[in-house]
Structure formats: structure tokens, C-alpha cells
XYZ file of C-alpha atoms in Angstrom:
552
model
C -10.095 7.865 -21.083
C -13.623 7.517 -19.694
C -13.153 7.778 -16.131
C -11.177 11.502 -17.526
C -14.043 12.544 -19.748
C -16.226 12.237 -16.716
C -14.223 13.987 -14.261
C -14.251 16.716 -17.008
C -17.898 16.954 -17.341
C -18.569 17.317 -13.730
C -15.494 20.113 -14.014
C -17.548 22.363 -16.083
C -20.307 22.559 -13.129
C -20.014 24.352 -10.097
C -17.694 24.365 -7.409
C -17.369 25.934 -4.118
C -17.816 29.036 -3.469
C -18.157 30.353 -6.922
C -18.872 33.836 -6.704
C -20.223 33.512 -3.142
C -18.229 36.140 -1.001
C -17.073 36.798 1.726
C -14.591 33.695 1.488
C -15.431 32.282 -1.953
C -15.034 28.464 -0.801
C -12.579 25.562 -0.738
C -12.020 26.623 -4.693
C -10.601 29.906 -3.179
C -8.376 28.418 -0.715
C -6.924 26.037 -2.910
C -6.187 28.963 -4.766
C -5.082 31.221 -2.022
C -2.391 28.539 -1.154
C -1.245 28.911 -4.824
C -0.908 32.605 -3.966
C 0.928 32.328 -0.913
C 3.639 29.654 -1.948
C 4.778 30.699 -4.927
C 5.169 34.562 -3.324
C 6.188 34.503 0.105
C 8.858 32.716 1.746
C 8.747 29.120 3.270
C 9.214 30.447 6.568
C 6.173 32.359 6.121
C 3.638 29.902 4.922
C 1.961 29.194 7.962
C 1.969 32.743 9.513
C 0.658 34.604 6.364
C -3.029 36.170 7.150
C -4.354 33.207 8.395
C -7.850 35.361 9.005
C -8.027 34.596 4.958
C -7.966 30.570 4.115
C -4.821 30.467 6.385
C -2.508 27.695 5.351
C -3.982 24.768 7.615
C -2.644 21.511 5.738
C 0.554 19.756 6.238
C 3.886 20.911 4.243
C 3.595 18.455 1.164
C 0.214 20.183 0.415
C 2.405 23.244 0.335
C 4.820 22.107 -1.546
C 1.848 20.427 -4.318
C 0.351 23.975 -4.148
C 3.844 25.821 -4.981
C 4.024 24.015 -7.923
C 0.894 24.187 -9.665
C 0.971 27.593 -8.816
C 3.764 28.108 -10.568
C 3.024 26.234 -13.310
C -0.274 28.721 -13.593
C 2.115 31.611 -13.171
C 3.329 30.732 -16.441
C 0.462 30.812 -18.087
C -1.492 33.821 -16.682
C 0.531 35.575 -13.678
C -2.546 37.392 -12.659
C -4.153 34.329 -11.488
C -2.092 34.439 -8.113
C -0.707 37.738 -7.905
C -0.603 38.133 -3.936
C -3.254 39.895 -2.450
C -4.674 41.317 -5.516
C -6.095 37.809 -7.219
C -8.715 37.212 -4.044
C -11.879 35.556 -4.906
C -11.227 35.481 -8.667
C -13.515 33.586 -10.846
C -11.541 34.031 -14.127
C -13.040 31.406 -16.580
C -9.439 30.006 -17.817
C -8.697 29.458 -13.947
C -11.086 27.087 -13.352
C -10.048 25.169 -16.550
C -6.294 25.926 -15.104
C -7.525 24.422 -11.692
C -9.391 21.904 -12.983
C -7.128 20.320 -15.121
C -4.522 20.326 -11.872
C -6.679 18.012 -10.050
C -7.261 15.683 -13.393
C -3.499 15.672 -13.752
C -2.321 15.241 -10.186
C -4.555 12.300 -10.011
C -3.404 10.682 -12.908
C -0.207 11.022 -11.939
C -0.532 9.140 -8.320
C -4.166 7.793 -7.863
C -4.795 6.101 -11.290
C -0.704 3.763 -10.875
C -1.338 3.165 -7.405
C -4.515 1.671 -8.041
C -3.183 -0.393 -11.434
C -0.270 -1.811 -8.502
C -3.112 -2.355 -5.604
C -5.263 -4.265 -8.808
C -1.899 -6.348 -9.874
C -0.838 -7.028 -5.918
C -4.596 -8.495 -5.160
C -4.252 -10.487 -8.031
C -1.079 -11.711 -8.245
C -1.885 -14.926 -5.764
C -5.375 -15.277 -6.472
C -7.521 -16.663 -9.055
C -9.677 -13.577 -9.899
C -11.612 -13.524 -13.278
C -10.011 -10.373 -15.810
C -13.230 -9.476 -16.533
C -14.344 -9.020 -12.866
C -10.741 -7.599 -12.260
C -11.343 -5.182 -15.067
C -15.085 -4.216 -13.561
C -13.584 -3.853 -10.523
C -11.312 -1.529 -11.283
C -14.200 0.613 -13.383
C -16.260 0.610 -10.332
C -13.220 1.962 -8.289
C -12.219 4.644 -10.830
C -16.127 5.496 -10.724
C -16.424 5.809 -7.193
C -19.148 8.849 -7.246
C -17.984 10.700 -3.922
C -14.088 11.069 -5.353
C -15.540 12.397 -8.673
C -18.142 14.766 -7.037
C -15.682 16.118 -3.915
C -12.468 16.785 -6.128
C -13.255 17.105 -9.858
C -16.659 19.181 -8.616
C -16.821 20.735 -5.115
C -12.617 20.924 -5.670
C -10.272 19.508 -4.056
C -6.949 17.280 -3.792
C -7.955 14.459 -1.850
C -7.143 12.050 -5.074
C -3.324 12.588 -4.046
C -3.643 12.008 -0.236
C -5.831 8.397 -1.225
C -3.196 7.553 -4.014
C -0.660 7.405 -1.463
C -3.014 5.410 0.877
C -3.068 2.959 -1.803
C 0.136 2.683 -3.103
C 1.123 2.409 0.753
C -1.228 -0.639 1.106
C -0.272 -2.048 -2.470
C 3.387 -2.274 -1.045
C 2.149 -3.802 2.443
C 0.232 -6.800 0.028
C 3.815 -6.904 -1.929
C 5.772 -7.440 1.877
C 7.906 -3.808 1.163
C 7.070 -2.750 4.219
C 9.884 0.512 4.550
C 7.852 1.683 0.908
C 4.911 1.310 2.726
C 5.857 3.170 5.266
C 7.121 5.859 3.005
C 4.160 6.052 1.033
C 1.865 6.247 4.256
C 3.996 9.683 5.701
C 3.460 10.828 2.188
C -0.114 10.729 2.439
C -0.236 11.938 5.959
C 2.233 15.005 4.687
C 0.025 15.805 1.908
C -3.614 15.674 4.522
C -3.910 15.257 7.946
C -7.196 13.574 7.466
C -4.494 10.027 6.689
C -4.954 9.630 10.516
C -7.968 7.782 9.775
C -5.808 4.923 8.727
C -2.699 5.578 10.996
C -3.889 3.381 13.653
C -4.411 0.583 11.375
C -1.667 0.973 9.400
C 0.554 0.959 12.766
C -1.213 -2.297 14.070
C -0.776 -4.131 10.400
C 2.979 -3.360 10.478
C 3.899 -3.988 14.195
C 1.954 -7.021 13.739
C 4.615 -8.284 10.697
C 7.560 -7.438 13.084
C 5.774 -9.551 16.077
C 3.964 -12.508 14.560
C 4.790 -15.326 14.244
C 8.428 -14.314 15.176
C 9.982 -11.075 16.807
C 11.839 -9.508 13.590
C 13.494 -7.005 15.455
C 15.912 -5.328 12.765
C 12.605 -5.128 10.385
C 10.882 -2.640 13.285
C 14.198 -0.524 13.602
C 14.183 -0.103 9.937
C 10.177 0.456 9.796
C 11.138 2.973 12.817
C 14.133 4.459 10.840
C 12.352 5.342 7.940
C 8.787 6.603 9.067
C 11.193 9.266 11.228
C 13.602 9.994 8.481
C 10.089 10.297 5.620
C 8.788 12.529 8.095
C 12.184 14.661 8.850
C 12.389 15.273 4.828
C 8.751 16.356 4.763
C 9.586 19.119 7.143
C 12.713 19.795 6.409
C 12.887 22.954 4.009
C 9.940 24.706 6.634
C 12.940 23.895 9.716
C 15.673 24.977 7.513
C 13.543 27.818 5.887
C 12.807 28.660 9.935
C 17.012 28.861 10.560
C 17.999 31.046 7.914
C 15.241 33.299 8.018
C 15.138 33.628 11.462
C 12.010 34.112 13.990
C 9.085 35.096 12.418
C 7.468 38.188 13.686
C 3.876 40.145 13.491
C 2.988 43.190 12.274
C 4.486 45.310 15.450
C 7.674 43.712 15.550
C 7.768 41.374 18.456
C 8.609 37.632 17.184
C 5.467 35.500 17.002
C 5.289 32.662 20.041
C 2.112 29.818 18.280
C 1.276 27.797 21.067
C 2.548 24.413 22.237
C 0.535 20.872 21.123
C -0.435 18.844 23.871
C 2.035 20.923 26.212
C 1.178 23.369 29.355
C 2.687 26.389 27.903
C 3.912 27.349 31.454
C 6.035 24.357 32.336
C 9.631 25.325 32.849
C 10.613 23.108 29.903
C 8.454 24.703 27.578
C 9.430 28.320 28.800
C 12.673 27.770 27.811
C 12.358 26.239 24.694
C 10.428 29.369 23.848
C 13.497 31.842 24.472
C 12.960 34.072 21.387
C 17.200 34.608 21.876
C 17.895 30.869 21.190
C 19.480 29.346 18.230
C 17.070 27.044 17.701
C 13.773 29.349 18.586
C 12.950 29.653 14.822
C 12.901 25.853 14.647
C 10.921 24.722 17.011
C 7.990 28.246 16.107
C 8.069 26.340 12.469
C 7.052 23.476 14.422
C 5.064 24.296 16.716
C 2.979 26.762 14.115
C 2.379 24.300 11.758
C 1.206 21.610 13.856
C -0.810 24.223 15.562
C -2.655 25.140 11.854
C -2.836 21.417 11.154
C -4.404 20.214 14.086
C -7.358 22.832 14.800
C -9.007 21.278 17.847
C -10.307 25.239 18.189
C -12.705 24.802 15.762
C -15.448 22.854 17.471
C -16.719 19.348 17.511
C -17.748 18.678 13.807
C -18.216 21.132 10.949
C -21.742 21.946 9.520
C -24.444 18.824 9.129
C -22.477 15.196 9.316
C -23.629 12.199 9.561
C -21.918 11.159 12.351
C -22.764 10.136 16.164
C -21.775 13.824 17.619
C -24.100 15.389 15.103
C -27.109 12.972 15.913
C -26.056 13.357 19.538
C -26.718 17.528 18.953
C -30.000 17.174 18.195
C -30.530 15.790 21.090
C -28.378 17.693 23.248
C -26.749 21.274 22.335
C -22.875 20.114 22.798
C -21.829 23.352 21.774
C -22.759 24.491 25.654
C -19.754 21.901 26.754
C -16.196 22.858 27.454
C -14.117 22.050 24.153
C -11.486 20.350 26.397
C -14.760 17.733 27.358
C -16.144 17.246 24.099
C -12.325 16.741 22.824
C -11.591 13.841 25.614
C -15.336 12.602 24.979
C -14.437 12.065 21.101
C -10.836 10.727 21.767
C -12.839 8.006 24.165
C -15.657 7.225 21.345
C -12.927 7.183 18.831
C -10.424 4.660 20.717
C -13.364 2.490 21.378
C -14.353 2.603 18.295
C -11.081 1.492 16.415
C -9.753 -0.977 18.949
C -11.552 -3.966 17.566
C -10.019 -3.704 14.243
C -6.746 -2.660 14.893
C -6.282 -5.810 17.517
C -7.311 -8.103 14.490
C -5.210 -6.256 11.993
C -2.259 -6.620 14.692
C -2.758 -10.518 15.433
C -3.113 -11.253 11.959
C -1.555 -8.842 9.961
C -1.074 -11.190 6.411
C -5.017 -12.347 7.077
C -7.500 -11.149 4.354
C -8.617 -8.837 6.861
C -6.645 -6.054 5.339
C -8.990 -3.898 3.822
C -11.640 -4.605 6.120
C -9.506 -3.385 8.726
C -8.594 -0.581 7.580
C -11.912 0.244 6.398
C -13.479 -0.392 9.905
C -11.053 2.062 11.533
C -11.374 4.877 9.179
C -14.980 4.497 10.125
C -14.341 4.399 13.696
C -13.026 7.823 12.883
C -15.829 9.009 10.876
C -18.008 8.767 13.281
C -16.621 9.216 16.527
C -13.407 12.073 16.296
C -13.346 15.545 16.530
C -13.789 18.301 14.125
C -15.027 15.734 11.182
C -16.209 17.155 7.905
C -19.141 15.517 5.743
C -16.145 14.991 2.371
C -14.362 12.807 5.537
C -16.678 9.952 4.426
C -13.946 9.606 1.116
C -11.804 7.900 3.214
C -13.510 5.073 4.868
C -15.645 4.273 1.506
C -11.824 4.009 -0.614
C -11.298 0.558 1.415
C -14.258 -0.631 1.235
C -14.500 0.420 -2.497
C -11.754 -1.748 -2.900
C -13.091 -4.791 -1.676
C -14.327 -4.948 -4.968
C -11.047 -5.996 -6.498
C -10.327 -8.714 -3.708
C -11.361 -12.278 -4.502
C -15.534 -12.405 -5.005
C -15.465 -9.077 -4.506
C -17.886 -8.546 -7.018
C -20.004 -11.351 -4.976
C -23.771 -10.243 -4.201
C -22.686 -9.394 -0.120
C -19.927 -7.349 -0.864
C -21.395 -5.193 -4.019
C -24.408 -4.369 -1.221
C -22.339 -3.364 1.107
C -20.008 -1.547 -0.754
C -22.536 0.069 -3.082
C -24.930 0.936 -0.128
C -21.956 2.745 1.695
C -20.972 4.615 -1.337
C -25.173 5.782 -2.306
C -24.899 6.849 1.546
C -22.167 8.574 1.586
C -22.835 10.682 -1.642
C -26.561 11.221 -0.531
C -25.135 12.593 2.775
C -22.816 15.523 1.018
C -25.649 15.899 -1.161
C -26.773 19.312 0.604
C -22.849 20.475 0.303
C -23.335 19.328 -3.785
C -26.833 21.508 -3.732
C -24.797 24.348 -2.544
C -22.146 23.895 -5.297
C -24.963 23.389 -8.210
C -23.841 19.949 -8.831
C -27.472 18.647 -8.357
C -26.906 17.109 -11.969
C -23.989 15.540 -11.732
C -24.970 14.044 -8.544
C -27.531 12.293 -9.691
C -25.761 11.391 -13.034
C -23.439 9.472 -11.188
C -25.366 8.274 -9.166
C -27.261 6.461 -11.454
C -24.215 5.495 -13.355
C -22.425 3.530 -9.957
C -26.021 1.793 -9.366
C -26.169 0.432 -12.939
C -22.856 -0.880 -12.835
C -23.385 -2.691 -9.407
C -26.569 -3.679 -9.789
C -27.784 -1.204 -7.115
C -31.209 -0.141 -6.345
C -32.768 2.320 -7.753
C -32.189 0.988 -11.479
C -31.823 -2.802 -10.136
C -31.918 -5.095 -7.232
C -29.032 -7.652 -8.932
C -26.635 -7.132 -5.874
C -29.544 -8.710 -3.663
C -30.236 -11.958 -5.677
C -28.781 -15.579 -5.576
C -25.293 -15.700 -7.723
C -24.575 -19.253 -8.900
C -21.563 -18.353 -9.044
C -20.681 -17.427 -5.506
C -23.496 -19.760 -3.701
C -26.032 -19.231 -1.219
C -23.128 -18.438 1.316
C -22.185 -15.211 -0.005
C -25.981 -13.708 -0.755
C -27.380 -11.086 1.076
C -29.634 -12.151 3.888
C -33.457 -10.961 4.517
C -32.365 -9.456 7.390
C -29.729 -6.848 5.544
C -31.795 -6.603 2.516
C -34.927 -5.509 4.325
C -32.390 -2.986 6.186
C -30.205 -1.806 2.545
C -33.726 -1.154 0.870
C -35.140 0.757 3.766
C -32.305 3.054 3.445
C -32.721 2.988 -0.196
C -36.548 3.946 0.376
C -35.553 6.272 2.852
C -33.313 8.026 0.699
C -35.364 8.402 -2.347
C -38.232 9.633 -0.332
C -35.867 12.616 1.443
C -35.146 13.702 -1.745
C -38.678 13.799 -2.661
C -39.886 15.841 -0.222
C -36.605 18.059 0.843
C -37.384 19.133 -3.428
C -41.219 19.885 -2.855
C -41.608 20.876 1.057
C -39.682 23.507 2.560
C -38.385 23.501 5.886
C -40.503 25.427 8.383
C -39.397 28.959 9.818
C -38.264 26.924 13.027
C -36.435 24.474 11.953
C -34.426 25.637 8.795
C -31.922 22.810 8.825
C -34.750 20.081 9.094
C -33.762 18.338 5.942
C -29.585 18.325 6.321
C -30.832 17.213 9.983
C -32.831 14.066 8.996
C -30.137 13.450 6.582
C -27.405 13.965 8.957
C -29.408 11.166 11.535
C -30.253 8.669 9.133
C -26.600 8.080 7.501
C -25.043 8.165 10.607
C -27.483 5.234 11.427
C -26.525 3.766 7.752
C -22.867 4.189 8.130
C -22.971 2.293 11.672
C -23.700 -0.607 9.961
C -21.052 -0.153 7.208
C -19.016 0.255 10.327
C -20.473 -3.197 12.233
C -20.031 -4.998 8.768
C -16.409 -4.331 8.577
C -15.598 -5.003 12.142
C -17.390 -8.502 11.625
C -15.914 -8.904 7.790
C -12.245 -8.303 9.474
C -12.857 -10.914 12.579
C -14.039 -13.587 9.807
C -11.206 -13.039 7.343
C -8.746 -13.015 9.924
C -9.358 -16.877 11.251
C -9.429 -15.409 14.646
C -12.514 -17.144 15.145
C -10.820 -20.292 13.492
C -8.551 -20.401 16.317
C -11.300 -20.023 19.141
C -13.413 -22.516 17.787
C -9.856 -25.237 17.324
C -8.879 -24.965 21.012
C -6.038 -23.808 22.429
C -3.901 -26.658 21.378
C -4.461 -26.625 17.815
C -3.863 -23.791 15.269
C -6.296 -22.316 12.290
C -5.294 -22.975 8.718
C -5.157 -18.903 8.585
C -2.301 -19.060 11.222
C -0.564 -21.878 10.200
C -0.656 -20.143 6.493
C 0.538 -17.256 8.197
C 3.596 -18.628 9.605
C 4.638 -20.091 6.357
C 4.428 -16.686 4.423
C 6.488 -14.782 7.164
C 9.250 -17.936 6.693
C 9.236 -17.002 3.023
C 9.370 -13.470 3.054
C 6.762 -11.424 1.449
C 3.601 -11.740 2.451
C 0.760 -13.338 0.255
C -2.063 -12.526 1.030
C -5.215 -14.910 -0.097
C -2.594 -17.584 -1.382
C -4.369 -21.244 -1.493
């Protein structure tokens, strides 16, 4: 009831875009795709004036959208009468709107994280009343509250998938987490932050300690089949509608992913006359909308290494083809590390870690990255809380620094969007309840509890209060000094820099976290002829069946 009455509050702020034309904001698209769903056919979704918020998310975002919208149809029909409803900033919309997001997360974020919560706990000795603060702290998560239930969007139902997917890979039902990982992938492409390690985790079950070869044909089976439903009514929508054509008549040809559109194969897969022509534009369209590698290196101010790297050096005066093989380098680089631990020792404790490391990876090193991107690296590391000791003095720094970071680096999106109050509202709010600077420095003192092993060292503390400092003083002076006439963006700049140099050690953290929990380093330090406790637990659980993870 609290963590709703909050989202509520910040509801009744701004959001983005309001009454800013010519495009009116993600508010307006959101809208838009309300529009377009519930009035044009499925064939047509990813062709319709794409000039204006063109449909650019996967199909179960369309399918999300077509019902809302017509669930708001009932209520007012002039809030997405097509073409006419552009830009509107009708009052009982935004309560309409709003209460979609509150509901739709409610629905899937809220019970995935009550199974995650049950499945960390079920073979662990974790305290209710950490359990229970835990799970505050994750329903509080600033960055969620301010992105969806503020700026506006969805991402609540994307992340609830990510987490019931991961709740069923601690439970050992691997096909459901499969299922529930396509899901989130359908619903935003941005899941790819956690494909890789998601792949790694469950090849690793089907390899170690034993080849389980019927488990990977089924894992196969099912990731194809999830993703042949999740396309299926735009394919079938494609056949009976036929080709879909432009405004003079000839039948629209979207290019090819990843393909030379002037290789013989492709040239005939593109005869307009064939049966199957409608098909494969459906495709190639909405992978084509999806994946916009047109767009350009990163979007607006993020705190990430190609943004840093632009002040610097103007990458903008690159080829796109360069910068895109640059960031697929960085990025691979990047996520290797975890996704070989997460593969060797896929029941370890290195989960979350894992995953959290790789979504980094992502974060900072891929192409065309936007600054509400940070959402998904700081859910697994948010959850960390709920693990065993989670609430230990190491991991609330970590955790709480990454979140203050990444709120404090939208914060000049949040300005935009008048959410100044909320932001700092919660801000506050997450800080008190960890034991965060600036309202208390609890998370960097001794816990009897815990012991002197799982306290934060001099070393990190002097570097988590620096950033704390630094923080607090860029708000200072970005509210009393304006920028000069030459360098406008000095202040989303110097913000921009220093969380990318934050979030690179929220990155290093996780890599190390994940080696640690794996017993990796277990095995190198036992010899070659002798086997870590980790490993041998390991081999137990797999002869058991499903996994349990943290068991003693």
C-alpha cells in the first residue's frame, strides 16, 4: 500500500514532454502506440508514420499497448482517436495513464519479486525482518519510481519478467525461465543486457558437472517456440493482409538485419510476387524498428565510456559502421568475465552478481544507450539486498551508492520533467532506509553482526564519500552558477564523466563479487587435483535436481 501511495504522488508531477511540442515526449509515444494498436491493423503497426513516435519496441509492447488502449477507449474514446488525439494533455489521461503503469506493475513486478524473495530464502537462513527490509528497499528503488511512475514509462513489466525469469532459474525450472526471459525481451529490447548472462547461466546447467543433453533441446525448444508465439499474430497478420505498401502504391521493401541487401539470397527472398514476401517484410520491419543502430552512438548526456570518450574526441565525425564494431568490441570485452563465471558455475552464488556485472558491461560500453538504461543493471544489484547478508555494511554501500548514482545521473532528464521534488524526496527516503550518506554514514561502520570481514574498507569509503561529496557539490553549483555561453551542457557533461567513473566501479565490484561467490578462486588456490567445496556442492545439487543455491 505504501510503495502504491508513493508511486501515486510522484504521478501527480510532471512527466515527459508535457505540453512541450513538437513531439510531446515518451508520455506521447506511449500514448501514440495506444492510438495506433487499437485502430490500425497488426500488419500495420510497424509501418504506420513512423516520422511520429514510430512503433520501435518489440510486439508484446504492442500487444500491452492494444490493451490499455482499449481499456481507455472505454472510458473516454477521444483519448486515442487516430490522428486527431496528438499531443493531448487531457487531465483524466494522465490519471488514465498513470494508473496503467501502477496496475501493470502490480500485476507482474510486485509477484515476481514476492517469488525471487521466497526462492532466496527458501535454503537460507535469512532474518524476516531483514527479508522484509529487503524487500522495502527493492520496492523503493528511487530510479524505477522516478523513470516509470514520473518521467513514464513501462519498464516495471520488462524487469518483472527479468525477475520472475531468474526466480525460476533459483527454483531449477529452467524451460519457465526461459519463457519468462523471451517475455521480457518481447516486451523491451533493452532485456539484451541480461541475454548474455542468462545464456551462459543456462548452458552452464546443461554442461556442468554432466552433459544433460535432452535438458538443452528442451531449453532450445522452448526459447524458439516463446519467441515464434510472440511474433506470431504480426507473421500471420503479414499473410492475410498481404504486402504492405506506401503511400504511392508500390509494396514497401525495410531493409535486411545484418544482411548485404544485394546478395542473391536476399534478392530473392525479397520477390514482392512470393507467397511468403509479406512474412518475411513483417520481419524484417520490425527488427529493423527494434534495433535502430541509425540513430547514433548514445542518446543525449550518459554516463557511460562513449560519452566521456566525446568530450574528448567528437565521435560523431566517425563512420557509424566504426563506432558500431568499436562498441560491439568494448561491449564483448566487457561482459566476458562474468558470463565465463556464470557459465562454469552456474548454481554458485554468483547469480546476481553476474548478471549485474553484464548488464553493466552493457551500460557502459554498447551502442545507442539511453541514461533510464541504468534501471537495468541497478535491479540486480538492488537485489543483492535480499540474498544472505545482503543487508551487510559492503553490500548496502555498494548497492546504495549505485542506486544515488544512477538517479543523480538522470537527474537533468528529471529537471526537464519537473520532478526536481520528487527526486530529492526519494532520494532522501532510499538513504534513510540504508543508512546512506547524506542523512547517515551506518552502511560504512563495523556491524557485529556481519564482522570485520564484510565492512567497507578505507580504501572504498574514501572513494563512496568522494562521490557522495562530489555529488552534493554538482548540485550546488549546477542550482546557483549557470553554464557559460560556450559550454551550455557543462553541468550534464561533468555529470555525464563523473558517473561513468562511479558506475565503473559498480561494474569492477560485481565482476570481483561474481569471481568470489563462484569458488573459482577456491579451485585455483586447491590445485588441480582437488576440488572447492563450491564445486563439489555443485555436483551434488545437479544429482538432485533443482538447484539450491546458498544451501549449507
Amino acid at each position: 500500500m505504501a510503495a502504491g501511495l508513493f508511486r501515486w504522488a510522484v504521478g501527480l508531477w510532471g512527466y515527459s514532454g508535457y505540453q512541450s511540442p513538437p513531439m510531446h515526449g515518451d508520455f506521447e509515444a506511449q500514448r501514440h502506440w495506444m492510438e495506433v494498436t487499437t485502430h490500425l491493423p497488426i500488419s500495420v503497426w510497424y509501418f504506420y508514420d513512423l516520422e511520429w513516435w514510430g512503433l520501435d519496441y518489440p510486439p508484446l509492447t504492442a500487444y500491452h499497448s492494444w490493451l490499455v488502449g482499449k481499456c481507455g477507449s472505454l472510458i473516454d474514446p477521444t483519448w486515442f482517436e487516430l490522428s486527431k488525439s496528438r499531443g493531448l494533455d487531457d487531465p483524466d489521461l494522465k490519471i488514465f495513464m498513470r494508473a496503467a503503469v501502477l496496475v501493470s506493475e502490480f500485476l507482474i513486478f510486485v509477484p515476481a519479486l514476492l517469488s525471487l524473495k521466497r526462492q532466496l530464502g527458501r535454503f537460507r537462513s535469512i532474518d524476516p525482518w531483514d527479508a522484509l527490509i529487503a524487500f522495502v528497499a527493492v520496492l523503493f528503488q528511487p530510479g524505477i519510481i522516478l523513470v516509470d511512475h514520473g518521467h513514464y514509462q513501462f519498464n516495471t513489466v520488462m524487469l518483472g519478467f527479468v525477475v520472475a525469469s531468474l526466480s525460476a532459474f533459483y527454483a531449477g525450472r529452467y524451460l519457465w525461465c526461459s519463457v519468462f526471459f523471451v517475455a521480457a525481451l518481447g516486451f523491451k529490447q533493452m532485456a539484451l543486457y541480461y541475454a548474455p548472462a542468462v545464456f551462459a547461466s543456462l548452458l552452464g546447467v546443461c554442461l556442468f558437472p554432466r552433459l544433460d543433453l535432452v535438458r538443452l533441446v528442451r531449453i532450445a525448444l522452448v526459447t524458439v517456440l516463446s519467441f515464434g508465439l510472440l511474433f506470431a499474430p504480426l507473421l500471420l497478420a503479414g499473410l492475410k493482409d498481404g504486402p504492405v505498401t506506401g503511400d504511392s502504391g508500390k509494396i514497401l521493401e525495410p531493409p535486411v538485419p545484418l544482411l548485404s541487401a544485394s546478395s542473391p539470397l536476399i534478392q530473392h527472398l525479397r520477390d514482392p510476387l512470393a507467397w511468403y514476401y509479406p512474412v518475411l517484410q513483417q520481419l524484417f520491419q520490425s527488427i529493423h524498428r527494434i534495433f535502430p543502430f541509425a540513430r547514433g552512438i548514445f542518446e543525449d548526456k550518459v554516463a557511460n565510456v562513449w560519452c566521456v570518450a566525446n568530450v574528448v574526441v567528437k565521435l560523431r565525425q566517425f563512420p557509424a559502421a566504426l563506432l558500431q564494431q568499436a562498441s560491439l568490441a568494448a561491449t564483448l570485452m566487457a561482459i566476458l568475465p562474468p558470463c565465463i563465471v556464470l557459465f562454469l558455475r552456474p548454481r554458485s552464488n554468483a547469480l546476481l552478481y553476474g548478471v549485474a556485472a553484464t548488464a553493466w558491461g552493457f551500460f557502459l560500453c554498447s551502442f545507442q544507450v539511453h541514461e533510464k538504461s541504468v534501471l537495468l543493471p541497478l535491479l540486480p544489484m538492488t537485489l543483492l539486498l535480499a540474498q544472505q547478508d545482503g543487508l551487510a555494511p559492503d553490500i548496502r554501500a555498494w548497492v546504495g551508492l549505485a542506486n544515488m548514482l544512477g538517479i543523480w545521473t538522470m537527474y537533468p532528464m528529471l529537471q526537464r520533467d519537473e520532478l526536481r521534488v520528487p527526486y530529492f524526496v526519494l532520494a532522501f527516503l532510499w538513504s534513510y532506509v540504508l543508512g546512506l550518506p547524506p542523512t547517515t554514514l551506518s552502511a560504512y561502520a563495523a556491524d557485529q553482526r556481519t564482522g570485520p570481514r564484510q565492512t567497507v574498507g578505507p580504501l572504498v569509503r574514501a572513494l563512496h564519500l568522494s562521490l557522495y561529496m562530489l555529488m552534493m557539490v554538482w548540485h550546488f553549483l549546477e542550482s546557483m552558477i549557470p553554464p557559460p555561453d560556450s559550454k551550455p551542457d557543462l553541468w550534464p557533461v561533468l555529470n555525464a564523466v563523473a558517473g561513468a567513473a562511479g558506475f565503473g566501479l559498480c561494474y569492477g565490484w560485481c565482476v570481483w563479487q561474481s569471481v568470489k561467490k563462484s569458488g573459482l578462486l577456491d579451485d585455483v588456490s586447491a590445485g588441480p587435483g582437488k576440488k572447492s567445496l563450491v564445486a563439489a556442492s555443485e555436483g551434488g545439487k545437479a544429482a538432485k535436481g533443482p538447484v539450491q543455491v546458498g544451501r549449507r
